[in-house]
PDB file of C-alpha atoms in Angstrom:
ATOM      1  CA  MET B1274       3.834  24.180  29.926  1.00 51.00           C
ATOM      2  CA  GLN B1275       1.993  22.343  26.945  1.00 57.00           C
ATOM      3  CA  LYS B1276       3.899  19.233  25.702  1.00 70.00           C
ATOM      4  CA  THR B1277       3.217  18.668  22.203  1.00 83.00           C
ATOM      5  CA  ILE B1278       5.215  17.327  19.509  1.00 90.00           C
ATOM      6  CA  TYR B1279       3.731  15.761  16.048  1.00 93.00           C
ATOM      7  CA  TYR B1280       3.311  12.569  14.193  1.00 92.00           C
ATOM      8  CA  PRO B1281       4.819  12.782  10.874  1.00 90.00           C
ATOM      9  CA  GLU B1282       1.211  13.483   8.962  1.00 89.00           C
ATOM     10  CA  GLY B1283       0.687  16.248  11.503  1.00 91.00           C
ATOM     11  CA  LEU B1284      -1.676  14.884  14.328  1.00 92.00           C
ATOM     12  CA  PRO B1285       0.036  16.067  17.916  1.00 94.00           C
ATOM     13  CA  VAL B1286       1.334  13.194  20.035  1.00 95.00           C
ATOM     14  CA  ARG B1287      -1.205  12.790  23.212  1.00 94.00           C
ATOM     15  CA  THR B1288      -0.258  10.677  26.331  1.00 93.00           C
ATOM     16  CA  GLY B1289      -2.470   7.675  26.119  1.00 91.00           C
ATOM     17  CA  ASP B1290      -2.509   7.451  22.135  1.00 94.00           C
ATOM     18  CA  ILE B1291      -1.533   3.778  20.509  1.00 92.00           C
ATOM     19  CA  VAL B1292       1.036   3.759  17.958  1.00 94.00           C
ATOM     20  CA  TRP B1293       2.633   2.104  15.645  1.00 92.00           C
ATOM     21  CA  ASN B1294       6.687   1.780  16.078  1.00 90.00           C
ATOM     22  CA  ASN B1295       9.564  -0.224  14.787  1.00 89.00           C
ATOM     23  CA  GLU B1296       9.031   0.494  11.102  1.00 85.00           C
ATOM     24  CA  GLY B1297       5.217  -0.036  11.816  1.00 83.00           C
ATOM     25  CA  VAL B1298       5.539  -3.573  13.370  1.00 87.00           C
ATOM     26  CA  ASN B1299       4.706  -2.887  16.900  1.00 89.00           C
ATOM     27  CA  VAL B1300       1.652  -1.792  18.715  1.00 89.00           C
ATOM     28  CA  ARG B1301       3.107   0.616  21.568  1.00 90.00           C
ATOM     29  CA  LYS B1302       0.968   2.806  24.074  1.00 90.00           C
ATOM     30  CA  VAL B1303       2.286   6.498  24.483  1.00 94.00           C
ATOM     31  CA  ILE B1304       2.785   7.535  28.516  1.00 91.00           C
ATOM     32  CA  SER B1305       4.915  10.054  28.267  1.00 91.00           C
ATOM     33  CA  ILE B1306       5.823  12.806  25.909  1.00 92.00           C
ATOM     34  CA  VAL B1307       9.286  14.757  26.076  1.00 88.00           C
ATOM     35  CA  THR B1308       9.215  18.174  24.734  1.00 82.00           C
ATOM     36  CA  GLU B1309      12.759  19.999  22.843  1.00 79.00           C
ATOM     37  CA  GLU B1310      13.085  21.960  26.181  1.00 76.00           C
ATOM     38  CA  GLU B1311      12.971  19.037  28.518  1.00 76.00           C
ATOM     39  CA  ALA B1312      15.316  17.074  26.622  1.00 73.00           C
ATOM     40  CA  LYS B1313      18.247  20.010  26.849  1.00 69.00           C
ATOM     41  CA  GLN B1314      17.518  20.238  30.489  1.00 66.00           C
ATOM     42  CA  VAL B1315      17.288  16.447  31.447  1.00 61.00           C
ATOM     43  CA  PHE B1316      19.109  14.388  28.771  1.00 53.00           C
ATOM     44  CA  VAL B1317      21.825  16.040  27.523  1.00 52.00           C
ATOM     45  CA  ALA B1318      22.735  16.647  31.418  1.00 50.00           C
ATOM     46  CA  ASP B1319      22.907  12.977  31.690  1.00 52.00           C
ATOM     47  CA  GLY B1320      24.585  12.790  28.768  1.00 52.00           C
ATOM     48  CA  VAL B1321      21.472  11.299  26.312  1.00 55.00           C
ATOM     49  CA  THR B1322      20.696  13.320  23.046  1.00 54.00           C
ATOM     50  CA  ASP B1323      17.681  11.658  21.783  1.00 64.00           C
ATOM     51  CA  GLY B1324      15.875  15.125  22.084  1.00 79.00           C
ATOM     52  CA  ALA B1325      11.989  15.162  21.821  1.00 88.00           C
ATOM     53  CA  GLY B1326      10.335  12.381  21.628  1.00 91.00           C
ATOM     54  CA  PHE B1327       8.033   9.823  23.804  1.00 92.00           C
ATOM     55  CA  PHE B1328       8.215   6.915  25.894  1.00 91.00           C
ATOM     56  CA  TRP B1329       6.167   4.146  25.558  1.00 91.00           C
ATOM     57  CA  SER B1330       4.976   0.736  26.658  1.00 88.00           C
ATOM     58  CA  ARG B1331       4.619  -2.285  24.943  1.00 82.00           C
ATOM     59  CA  TYR B1332       0.394  -2.524  24.678  1.00 64.00           C
ATOM     60  CA  ILE B1333      -1.179  -5.346  25.481  1.00 64.00           C
ATOM     61  CA  GLY B1334      -4.516  -4.247  27.615  1.00 60.00           C
ATOM     62  CA  GLU B1335      -5.145  -1.686  29.615  1.00 60.00           C
ATOM     63  CA  SER B1336      -2.586  -2.223  32.597  1.00 59.00           C
ATOM     64  CA  ASP B1337       0.364  -4.024  30.808  1.00 61.00           C
ATOM     65  CA  LEU B1338       3.767  -2.176  31.234  1.00 59.00           C
ATOM     66  CA  GLY B1339       6.056  -5.401  30.450  1.00 71.00           C
ATOM     67  CA  ILE B1340       8.390  -3.180  27.952  1.00 83.00           C
ATOM     68  CA  LEU B1341       9.112   0.162  28.056  1.00 86.00           C
ATOM     69  CA  GLY B1342      10.929   2.586  25.504  1.00 89.00           C
ATOM     70  CA  PHE B1343      11.835   5.798  24.062  1.00 90.00           C
ATOM     71  CA  GLU B1344      11.278   7.024  20.702  1.00 91.00           C
ATOM     72  CA  SER B1345      12.867  10.158  19.221  1.00 90.00           C
ATOM     73  CA  LYS B1346      10.979  12.804  17.312  1.00 91.00           C
ATOM     74  CA  GLU B1347      14.324  12.473  15.024  1.00 89.00           C
ATOM     75  CA  SER B1348      13.066   8.747  13.968  1.00 90.00           C
ATOM     76  CA  PHE B1349       9.377   8.936  13.582  1.00 92.00           C
ATOM     77  CA  GLU B1350       9.629   8.918   9.905  1.00 91.00           C
ATOM     78  CA  GLU B1351      12.396   5.997   9.702  1.00 90.00           C
ATOM     79  CA  GLU B1352      10.677   3.886  12.232  1.00 90.00           C
ATOM     80  CA  GLY B1353       6.857   4.164  10.800  1.00 90.00           C
ATOM     81  CA  VAL B1354       6.031   6.110  13.974  1.00 93.00           C
ATOM     82  CA  GLY B1355       1.996   7.192  13.410  1.00 93.00           C
ATOM     83  CA  LYS B1356      -1.154   7.066  15.665  1.00 94.00           C
ATOM     84  CA  LEU B1357      -3.224   3.875  14.923  1.00 93.00           C
ATOM     85  CA  SER B1358      -6.365   4.724  12.728  1.00 93.00           C
ATOM     86  CA  ARG B1359      -9.669   3.807  14.481  1.00 94.00           C
ATOM     87  CA  PRO B1360      -9.978   0.782  12.292  1.00 96.00           C
ATOM     88  CA  GLU B1361      -6.519  -0.512  13.139  1.00 93.00           C
ATOM     89  CA  LEU B1362      -7.169   0.157  17.022  1.00 92.00           C
ATOM     90  CA  LEU B1363     -10.235  -1.949  16.666  1.00 94.00           C
ATOM     91  CA  CYS B1364      -8.469  -4.751  14.719  1.00 93.00           C
ATOM     92  CA  VAL B1365      -5.540  -5.091  17.619  1.00 88.00           C
ATOM     93  CA  LYS B1366      -8.117  -4.643  19.991  1.00 87.00           C
ATOM     94  CA  PHE B1367     -10.240  -7.843  18.677  1.00 92.00           C
ATOM     95  CA  LEU B1368      -6.819  -9.584  17.948  1.00 88.00           C
ATOM     96  CA  PHE B1369      -5.449  -8.973  22.013  1.00 82.00           C
ATOM     97  CA  HIS B1370      -9.367 -10.418  22.621  1.00 87.00           C
ATOM     98  CA  LEU B1371      -8.787 -13.604  20.682  1.00 91.00           C
ATOM     99  CA  LEU B1372      -5.628 -14.156  21.770  1.00 85.00           C
ATOM    100  CA  GLY B1373      -6.642 -13.793  25.463  1.00 82.00           C
ATOM    101  CA  LYS B1374      -9.469 -16.285  25.111  1.00 87.00           C
ATOM    102  CA  GLN B1375      -6.755 -18.713  23.719  1.00 87.00           C
ATOM    103  CA  ILE B1376      -4.641 -18.506  26.653  1.00 80.00           C
ATOM    104  CA  GLY B1377      -7.291 -17.769  29.173  1.00 79.00           C
ATOM    105  CA  LEU B1378      -6.396 -14.433  30.250  1.00 73.00           C
ATOM    106  CA  ASN B1379      -8.067 -11.019  30.120  1.00 70.00           C
ATOM    107  CA  ILE B1380      -5.478  -8.931  27.750  1.00 67.00           C
TER     108      ILE B1380
END
């Protein structure tokens, strides 16, 4: 079964994507995609009705899973969810590198 949902601009959401959320303020990493069918089978049974979307982790380096959350497909536009462009991703990685140097960690 193909697990495909789409960003507002039409690109497919993929596990591993680095995205903006919270009105374009936060950088997150897509860790799992939930389709409409999966949402109906799993979430409704548990009383959760967010529907399709994706689970994310805070993105601070390759192994950080410090904060986890869920972004509903219905809230993508309102929350400013979108995949970082290549220049944006390079800037974020550079900023993490500089921050890591300042605090003595490889992030």
